[in-house]
């Protein structure tokens, strides 16, 4: 982690843009499949190749075979099949696979995330509920939904003049150097705030505000102390590329999180660890499940590291187990590495037959469950506060009294 917090952004050049990947070695005729049922998922490609793959698919356009024979299947108590008129009714996003006999969403295939609703049905497995045409309308949903954002990203990718690499080639070396100085300045401020655990945003970030939040105030202070940064952010510079917007801040912190998480997983490697999880409602009444890994490092020191926070729509043991499986798959971890489980005493967590601990032990009988000591202490304090007046006076604001 320390080596990451001292890291600088490298100079941007043609080698970085190309990502040192030899595109000439890829056989695009074999790689880009017209049939959506035969395609490799976008996330399976190297991150530096994904934009090129998306462009190739956009050049090929969606798979809409109007003249093929659509097989009839018994669905919902009657014979059903895909209707080719749906291509005209729903537009260019709807695709059909002759190999699987299912429908897919072209724009969601290119840009939809795995955690978004509808990914499994319209991207990975395909949709065959042909008796429920309303499901196609529900997939489109409203403005701002996942499908809408995927469609917008497809349109943006087709607008080549708006691409950052095109714009970057059109500016001179001095502008590029100023851009990198501003970027490193924002990274330095974000690094310091993240390391100290300070909030980024302010209540009023307008130009007339006396306190625009920690990020902007520290960025202005850094510019006052650093003449090079001050010159790159001074008057006459582009107001829309100062790299201080909330989106830029989130992108920088997200990169920090990925690097820190990578360092944690690198230390664990293929070794064993214990799994600590708990779920709780946040201020918006959404259930959030936190996951912590407890392991022993190479020096024999026990470490506990936070690795994920997942929103769960329900708190059943089966749903929590599927959320853990999804996060483990994302982190490239295996339940076979788990050697212990630590949860609270709720029935959905510690249940002997259908609890979360029993579901995990069915896959790995070495993942022994231990009632979390912090939760045990909490229960003891609650019981004592309720029974002993002296303790209740000593802890007058105990939250569970």
PDB file of N, CA, C and O in Angstrom, residues 58 61 92 107 110-111 148-163:
ATOM      1  N   UNK A  58     -19.457  -2.815 -33.310  1.00  0.00           N
ATOM      2  CA  UNK A  58     -20.305  -1.739 -33.825  1.00  0.00           C
ATOM      3  C   UNK A  58     -20.179  -1.617 -35.345  1.00  0.00           C
ATOM      4  O   UNK A  58     -21.137  -1.240 -36.025  1.00  0.00           O
ATOM      5  N   UNK A  61     -22.426  -4.499 -36.617  1.00  0.00           N
ATOM      6  CA  UNK A  61     -23.831  -4.215 -36.379  1.00  0.00           C
ATOM      7  C   UNK A  61     -24.556  -5.436 -35.799  1.00  0.00           C
ATOM      8  O   UNK A  61     -24.041  -6.547 -35.840  1.00  0.00           O
ATOM      9  N   UNK A  92     -32.525  -1.330 -32.984  1.00  0.00           N
ATOM     10  CA  UNK A  92     -31.275  -2.019 -33.322  1.00  0.00           C
ATOM     11  C   UNK A  92     -30.636  -2.749 -32.150  1.00  0.00           C
ATOM     12  O   UNK A  92     -29.652  -3.471 -32.345  1.00  0.00           O
ATOM     13  N   UNK A 107     -26.536  -3.573 -27.222  1.00  0.00           N
ATOM     14  CA  UNK A 107     -25.888  -2.486 -26.482  1.00  0.00           C
ATOM     15  C   UNK A 107     -25.491  -2.923 -25.074  1.00  0.00           C
ATOM     16  O   UNK A 107     -24.425  -2.538 -24.576  1.00  0.00           O
ATOM     17  N   UNK A 110     -22.304  -4.859 -25.040  1.00  0.00           N
ATOM     18  CA  UNK A 110     -21.093  -4.050 -25.186  1.00  0.00           C
ATOM     19  C   UNK A 110     -20.740  -3.293 -23.920  1.00  0.00           C
ATOM     20  O   UNK A 110     -19.552  -3.133 -23.610  1.00  0.00           O
ATOM     21  N   UNK A 111     -21.744  -2.834 -23.150  1.00  0.00           N
ATOM     22  CA  UNK A 111     -21.435  -1.901 -22.074  1.00  0.00           C
ATOM     23  C   UNK A 111     -22.069  -2.203 -20.729  1.00  0.00           C
ATOM     24  O   UNK A 111     -21.769  -1.515 -19.763  1.00  0.00           O
ATOM     25  N   UNK A 148     -30.451   2.257 -21.050  1.00  0.00           N
ATOM     26  CA  UNK A 148     -30.315   3.592 -21.648  1.00  0.00           C
ATOM     27  C   UNK A 148     -28.861   4.046 -21.641  1.00  0.00           C
ATOM     28  O   UNK A 148     -28.355   4.582 -22.634  1.00  0.00           O
ATOM     29  N   UNK A 149     -28.169   3.827 -20.528  1.00  0.00           N
ATOM     30  CA  UNK A 149     -26.763   4.236 -20.439  1.00  0.00           C
ATOM     31  C   UNK A 149     -25.896   3.443 -21.413  1.00  0.00           C
ATOM     32  O   UNK A 149     -24.956   3.983 -22.003  1.00  0.00           O
ATOM     33  N   UNK A 150     -26.214   2.153 -21.590  1.00  0.00           N
ATOM     34  CA  UNK A 150     -25.459   1.345 -22.548  1.00  0.00           C
ATOM     35  C   UNK A 150     -25.675   1.853 -23.973  1.00  0.00           C
ATOM     36  O   UNK A 150     -24.727   1.930 -24.772  1.00  0.00           O
ATOM     37  N   UNK A 151     -26.915   2.211 -24.303  1.00  0.00           N
ATOM     38  CA  UNK A 151     -27.198   2.763 -25.631  1.00  0.00           C
ATOM     39  C   UNK A 151     -26.454   4.077 -25.841  1.00  0.00           C
ATOM     40  O   UNK A 151     -25.894   4.328 -26.922  1.00  0.00           O
ATOM     41  N   UNK A 152     -26.412   4.916 -24.838  1.00  0.00           N
ATOM     42  CA  UNK A 152     -25.724   6.199 -24.945  1.00  0.00           C
ATOM     43  C   UNK A 152     -24.222   5.995 -25.151  1.00  0.00           C
ATOM     44  O   UNK A 152     -23.579   6.709 -25.923  1.00  0.00           O
ATOM     45  N   UNK A 153     -23.657   5.012 -24.456  1.00  0.00           N
ATOM     46  CA  UNK A 153     -22.233   4.735 -24.621  1.00  0.00           C
ATOM     47  C   UNK A 153     -21.926   4.224 -26.030  1.00  0.00           C
ATOM     48  O   UNK A 153     -20.858   4.521 -26.575  1.00  0.00           O
ATOM     49  N   UNK A 154     -22.849   3.464 -26.605  1.00  0.00           N
ATOM     50  CA  UNK A 154     -22.663   3.024 -27.995  1.00  0.00           C
ATOM     51  C   UNK A 154     -22.645   4.230 -28.935  1.00  0.00           C
ATOM     52  O   UNK A 154     -21.800   4.311 -29.833  1.00  0.00           O
ATOM     53  N   UNK A 155     -23.565   5.148 -28.729  1.00  0.00           N
ATOM     54  CA  UNK A 155     -23.586   6.358 -29.561  1.00  0.00           C
ATOM     55  C   UNK A 155     -22.311   7.171 -29.387  1.00  0.00           C
ATOM     56  O   UNK A 155     -21.756   7.695 -30.362  1.00  0.00           O
ATOM     57  N   UNK A 156     -21.845   7.283 -28.152  1.00  0.00           N
ATOM     58  CA  UNK A 156     -20.621   8.049 -27.899  1.00  0.00           C
ATOM     59  C   UNK A 156     -19.414   7.400 -28.570  1.00  0.00           C
ATOM     60  O   UNK A 156     -18.531   8.096 -29.084  1.00  0.00           O
ATOM     61  N   UNK A 157     -19.369   6.062 -28.546  1.00  0.00           N
ATOM     62  CA  UNK A 157     -18.235   5.383 -29.160  1.00  0.00           C
ATOM     63  C   UNK A 157     -18.229   5.553 -30.674  1.00  0.00           C
ATOM     64  O   UNK A 157     -17.167   5.575 -31.299  1.00  0.00           O
ATOM     65  N   UNK A 158     -19.412   5.701 -31.267  1.00  0.00           N
ATOM     66  CA  UNK A 158     -19.484   5.920 -32.716  1.00  0.00           C
ATOM     67  C   UNK A 158     -19.053   7.332 -33.103  1.00  0.00           C
ATOM     68  O   UNK A 158     -18.672   7.570 -34.254  1.00  0.00           O
ATOM     69  N   UNK A 159     -19.111   8.268 -32.152  1.00  0.00           N
ATOM     70  CA  UNK A 159     -18.684   9.651 -32.418  1.00  0.00           C
ATOM     71  C   UNK A 159     -17.173   9.739 -32.217  1.00  0.00           C
ATOM     72  O   UNK A 159     -16.690  10.141 -31.165  1.00  0.00           O
ATOM     73  N   UNK A 160     -16.414   9.350 -33.237  1.00  0.00           N
ATOM     74  CA  UNK A 160     -14.954   9.243 -33.093  1.00  0.00           C
ATOM     75  C   UNK A 160     -14.293  10.585 -32.804  1.00  0.00           C
ATOM     76  O   UNK A 160     -13.234  10.625 -32.174  1.00  0.00           O
ATOM     77  N   UNK A 161     -14.898  11.678 -33.225  1.00  0.00           N
ATOM     78  CA  UNK A 161     -14.283  12.981 -32.990  1.00  0.00           C
ATOM     79  C   UNK A 161     -14.266  13.354 -31.509  1.00  0.00           C
ATOM     80  O   UNK A 161     -13.495  14.217 -31.093  1.00  0.00           O
ATOM     81  N   UNK A 162     -15.110  12.703 -30.719  1.00  0.00           N
ATOM     82  CA  UNK A 162     -15.182  13.004 -29.294  1.00  0.00           C
ATOM     83  C   UNK A 162     -14.234  12.149 -28.458  1.00  0.00           C
ATOM     84  O   UNK A 162     -14.132  12.355 -27.254  1.00  0.00           O
ATOM     85  N   UNK A 163     -13.542  11.200 -29.058  1.00  0.00           N
ATOM     86  CA  UNK A 163     -12.691  10.299 -28.303  1.00  0.00           C
ATOM     87  C   UNK A 163     -11.479  11.033 -27.764  1.00  0.00           C
ATOM     88  O   UNK A 163     -10.917  11.924 -28.408  1.00  0.00           O
TER      89      UNK A 163
END
